[in-house]
Coordinates of C-alpha atoms in Angstrom, one line a residue:
X1 CA 93.1 132.6 14.5
X2 CA 94.8 131.8 17.9
X3 CA 95.6 128.5 17.4
X4 CA 96.8 128.6 14.2
X5 CA 99.3 131.7 15.0
X6 CA 100.7 129.8 18.3
X7 CA 101.1 126.3 15.7
X8 CA 102.3 128.2 12.9
X9 CA 105.2 130.0 16.2
X10 CA 105.7 126.6 17.3
X11 CA 106.7 124.9 14.0
X12 CA 109.3 128.1 13.1
X13 CA 111.0 128.1 16.4
X14 CA 111.6 124.4 16.6
X15 CA 112.5 124.3 13.3
X16 CA 115.3 127.1 14.0
X17 CA 116.1 125.8 17.5
X18 CA 116.8 122.6 15.5
X19 CA 119.1 124.5 12.7
X20 CA 120.8 126.7 14.5
X21 CA 121.0 125.3 17.8
X22 CA 119.3 128.6 19.5
X23 CA 116.8 128.9 22.1
X24 CA 112.9 128.5 21.3
X25 CA 112.6 131.7 23.3
X26 CA 114.8 134.2 20.7
X27 CA 111.6 133.3 18.2
X28 CA 108.6 133.2 20.5
X29 CA 109.4 135.9 22.5
X30 CA 109.2 138.1 19.7
X31 CA 106.5 136.5 17.6
X32 CA 103.6 136.8 21.0
X33 CA 104.8 140.5 21.0
X34 CA 104.1 141.6 17.3
X35 CA 101.3 139.1 17.4
X36 CA 99.3 139.9 21.1
X37 CA 96.3 141.8 19.4
X38 CA 96.0 139.2 16.8
X39 CA 95.8 137.4 20.6
X40 CA 93.8 139.4 22.3
X41 CA 96.1 140.4 24.3
X42 CA 96.5 144.2 25.2
X43 CA 99.4 146.3 24.4
X44 CA 101.0 147.0 27.7
X45 CA 100.6 143.4 28.5
X46 CA 101.9 141.6 25.6
X47 CA 105.6 141.6 26.4
X48 CA 105.0 139.9 30.4
X49 CA 102.2 137.5 28.7
X50 CA 104.9 136.6 25.9
X51 CA 107.9 136.2 28.8
X52 CA 106.2 134.2 31.1
X53 CA 104.5 132.0 28.7
X54 CA 107.8 131.5 26.7
X55 CA 109.3 130.1 30.4
X56 CA 106.9 127.9 30.4
X57 CA 107.6 126.1 27.2
X58 CA 111.5 126.5 28.3
X59 CA 110.2 123.9 31.2
X60 CA 110.2 120.6 30.0
X61 CA 112.4 121.6 26.8
X62 CA 114.9 122.2 29.4
X63 CA 113.5 118.9 31.2
X64 CA 114.8 116.7 28.0
X65 CA 117.8 118.7 27.6
X66 CA 119.4 118.2 30.8
X67 CA 118.1 114.0 30.9
X68 CA 120.2 113.9 27.2
X69 CA 123.2 115.7 28.7
X70 CA 122.8 113.8 32.3
X71 CA 123.1 110.1 30.3
X72 CA 126.2 111.6 28.8
X73 CA 127.9 112.4 32.5
X74 CA 127.6 116.2 30.9
X75 CA 126.7 117.7 33.8
X76 CA 128.6 119.4 36.6
X77 CA 126.1 118.5 39.5
X78 CA 128.5 120.6 41.9
X79 CA 128.5 123.4 39.8
X80 CA 124.9 123.4 39.7
X81 CA 124.2 123.2 43.1
X82 CA 126.7 126.1 43.5
X83 CA 124.9 128.7 40.6
X84 CA 121.1 126.8 41.3
X85 CA 119.6 128.7 44.1
X86 CA 121.3 132.2 42.7
X87 CA 119.8 131.8 39.4
X88 CA 116.1 131.5 41.0
X89 CA 116.2 134.2 43.5
X90 CA 117.2 136.5 40.5
X91 CA 114.4 134.9 38.4
X92 CA 112.0 135.0 41.1
X93 CA 113.4 138.5 42.0
X94 CA 113.2 140.0 38.2
X95 CA 109.7 138.7 36.7
X96 CA 108.1 140.1 40.1
X97 CA 109.9 143.5 39.7
X98 CA 108.3 143.6 36.3
X99 CA 104.6 142.4 37.7
X100 CA 104.8 145.0 40.6
X101 CA 105.7 147.9 38.3
X102 CA 102.5 147.4 36.5
X103 CA 102.1 147.8 33.1
X104 CA 103.3 149.4 30.6
X105 CA 106.5 150.0 32.9
X106 CA 107.2 146.8 33.4
X107 CA 106.0 145.6 29.9
X108 CA 108.4 148.4 28.8
X109 CA 111.6 146.5 30.9
X110 CA 110.8 143.0 29.8
X111 CA 110.7 144.5 26.2
X112 CA 114.0 146.4 27.0
X113 CA 116.1 142.7 27.9
X114 CA 114.4 141.4 25.6
X115 CA 116.8 143.6 23.1
X116 CA 119.6 143.5 24.4
X117 CA 119.2 139.8 24.7
X118 CA 118.8 139.6 21.1
X119 CA 121.4 142.0 19.3
X120 CA 123.4 140.0 22.1
X121 CA 123.3 136.3 20.1
X122 CA 123.2 138.6 16.7
X123 CA 126.4 139.4 18.2
X124 CA 128.0 136.2 19.2
X125 CA 126.2 134.5 15.9
X126 CA 128.5 136.9 13.5
X127 CA 131.5 136.9 16.0
X128 CA 134.3 135.1 15.0
X129 CA 134.8 131.8 16.8
X130 CA 138.2 131.9 19.0
X131 CA 140.1 128.8 20.2
X132 CA 140.0 129.0 23.9
X133 CA 142.0 126.0 26.3
X134 CA 140.6 123.8 28.5
X135 CA 140.1 125.7 32.2
X136 CA 142.5 124.0 34.4
X137 CA 140.0 122.5 37.4
X138 CA 142.7 123.3 40.0
X139 CA 141.8 126.9 39.4
X140 CA 138.2 127.2 38.2
X141 CA 137.1 125.5 41.5
X142 CA 139.0 128.1 43.8
X143 CA 137.0 130.5 41.7
X144 CA 133.6 129.6 41.7
X145 CA 132.7 130.9 44.4
X146 CA 132.7 134.3 42.1
X147 CA 130.3 133.3 40.6
X148 CA 127.6 133.4 42.6
X149 CA 126.7 136.8 42.0
X150 CA 126.8 135.9 38.7
X151 CA 124.0 133.7 39.1
X152 CA 121.6 135.7 40.5
X153 CA 121.9 138.4 37.6
X154 CA 122.1 135.8 34.6
X155 CA 118.2 134.5 36.2
X156 CA 117.1 137.9 36.4
X157 CA 118.2 139.0 33.1
X158 CA 117.5 135.4 31.2
X159 CA 113.8 135.5 32.8
X160 CA 113.2 139.1 32.1
X161 CA 114.1 138.3 28.5
X162 CA 111.9 134.9 28.7
X163 CA 114.5 132.4 27.9
X164 CA 116.9 129.5 28.9
X165 CA 119.8 131.6 30.0
X166 CA 122.0 129.7 27.7
X167 CA 122.9 132.9 25.8
X168 CA 124.8 134.0 29.0
X169 CA 125.5 131.1 31.6
X170 CA 127.9 128.8 28.9
X171 CA 130.2 131.8 28.3
X172 CA 130.0 132.1 31.9
X173 CA 130.5 128.6 33.0
X174 CA 133.2 127.5 30.0
X175 CA 135.8 130.0 32.0
X176 CA 135.2 127.4 34.7
X177 CA 134.7 124.2 33.2
X178 CA 135.1 122.4 30.3
X179 CA 132.6 123.5 26.8
X180 CA 131.0 120.2 26.9
X181 CA 130.1 120.3 30.2
X182 CA 129.5 123.6 30.4
X183 CA 126.6 123.2 28.0
X184 CA 125.1 120.1 29.8
X185 CA 124.9 122.7 33.1
X186 CA 123.5 125.5 31.2
X187 CA 120.6 122.7 30.3
X188 CA 120.2 122.0 33.7
X189 CA 121.1 125.6 35.0
X190 CA 117.3 126.1 32.6
X191 CA 115.4 124.5 35.0
X192 CA 115.2 126.2 38.2
X193 CA 115.8 129.1 36.3
X194 CA 112.2 128.7 34.3
X195 CA 110.3 127.1 37.1
X196 CA 111.1 130.3 39.7
X197 CA 111.0 132.9 37.3
X198 CA 106.9 131.2 36.0
X199 CA 106.2 131.4 39.7
X200 CA 107.2 134.9 40.0
X201 CA 104.6 135.1 36.8
X202 CA 101.6 133.2 38.1
X203 CA 101.7 134.9 41.7
X204 CA 101.7 138.3 40.2
X205 CA 98.0 137.7 39.6
X206 CA 96.2 137.7 36.0
X207 CA 96.9 140.5 33.3
X208 CA 94.2 143.6 32.5
X209 CA 93.8 142.0 28.4
X210 CA 94.3 138.9 28.1
X211 CA 92.0 136.6 26.8
X212 CA 90.4 132.9 28.8
X213 CA 93.1 131.1 27.9
X214 CA 95.2 132.9 30.2
X215 CA 96.5 131.7 33.4
X216 CA 98.4 134.5 35.6
X217 CA 100.4 136.1 32.5
X218 CA 100.9 132.5 31.2
X219 CA 98.6 132.0 27.9
X220 CA 97.7 128.5 27.7
X221 CA 97.1 127.5 24.3
X222 CA 100.3 129.3 23.1
X223 CA 102.1 126.8 25.6
X224 CA 100.5 124.0 24.6
X225 CA 100.1 124.6 20.4
X226 CA 103.9 125.6 20.3
X227 CA 105.1 122.9 22.6
X228 CA 103.3 120.3 20.3
X229 CA 104.5 122.1 16.9
X230 CA 108.2 122.8 17.8
X231 CA 108.3 119.1 18.4
X232 CA 107.6 118.0 14.9
X233 CA 109.9 120.4 13.2
X234 CA 113.0 120.3 15.2
X235 CA 114.6 117.2 13.9
X236 CA 113.8 118.7 11.0
X237 CA 116.0 121.5 11.3
X238 CA 118.4 119.8 12.8
X239 CA 118.7 117.4 9.7
X240 CA 118.9 120.3 7.4
X241 CA 121.3 122.1 9.2
X242 CA 124.0 119.2 8.3
X243 CA 123.3 120.0 4.4
X244 CA 123.8 124.1 5.1
X245 CA 126.6 126.0 4.8
X246 CA 126.2 127.2 9.0
X247 CA 127.9 130.2 8.5
X248 CA 125.9 131.8 5.7
X249 CA 122.6 129.8 8.0
X250 CA 124.5 132.3 11.3
X251 CA 124.3 135.5 9.0
X252 CA 120.8 134.9 7.8
X253 CA 119.5 135.0 11.3
X254 CA 121.5 137.4 12.9
X255 CA 120.1 139.7 10.2
X256 CA 116.7 138.5 11.7
X257 CA 117.4 139.1 14.9
X258 CA 118.7 142.7 14.0
X259 CA 115.5 143.3 11.5
X260 CA 113.2 142.2 14.6
X261 CA 115.0 144.1 17.0
X262 CA 114.8 147.5 15.2
X263 CA 110.5 146.5 15.1
X264 CA 110.9 146.1 18.6
X265 CA 113.1 149.0 19.4
X266 CA 110.2 151.0 17.9
X267 CA 107.8 149.7 19.6
X268 CA 109.5 149.8 22.7
X269 CA 109.8 154.3 22.0
X270 CA 106.8 154.4 20.6

């Protein structure tokens, strides 16, 4: 049952990531939370385990994505060096804070952060796309230092939600560097974010109720099964995306996110 459920989650997350261009965490986290009892994970520990497991999956996907963007010279390494320390510090602080609060308070904080992320993702999918010009490089370099405090917040909120951070970092970076490089730089920044956030969950020890597959808060069977399954279906989703109308896809996924958010909100306030 455990391996079957994790493989199904991986197949769905990979397909939707390829189809819609969204990070797998936005699918993996709610699926693991809602299926926690079938995986042998206690309800109070479900959210932190789901976030930690999603961050573990972000690491290989971030490396692969960053290499692809680097080969196209689409990463601004100066921006990366400026923001990586703050993002890593924020991610580590956020995950350690969740674990220090203990269950169920820490789990509720992580769950609330993910619900906020899901609602933001739904809003961005439903909002009309506005055309923006390329930022002035001279002005961007002068204002880049103002991004450093923001980077801590991006790392903290993204790690709490168990996602790679692109949802927050791409629109922020696009104000200072061209969109193409903003996307590539955000993909590279997902690696220090995931490593630091995952370290916090590993240092926090073993959750009270989790099957033998847990290493710290990371559910290893899910990491292995979801990663392998997602790799196989992501190309299928990307291929199908060329044959379906993008507005319909975005509206459908936004509706799904709203339904999931409502279900998770009921769990949060129960």
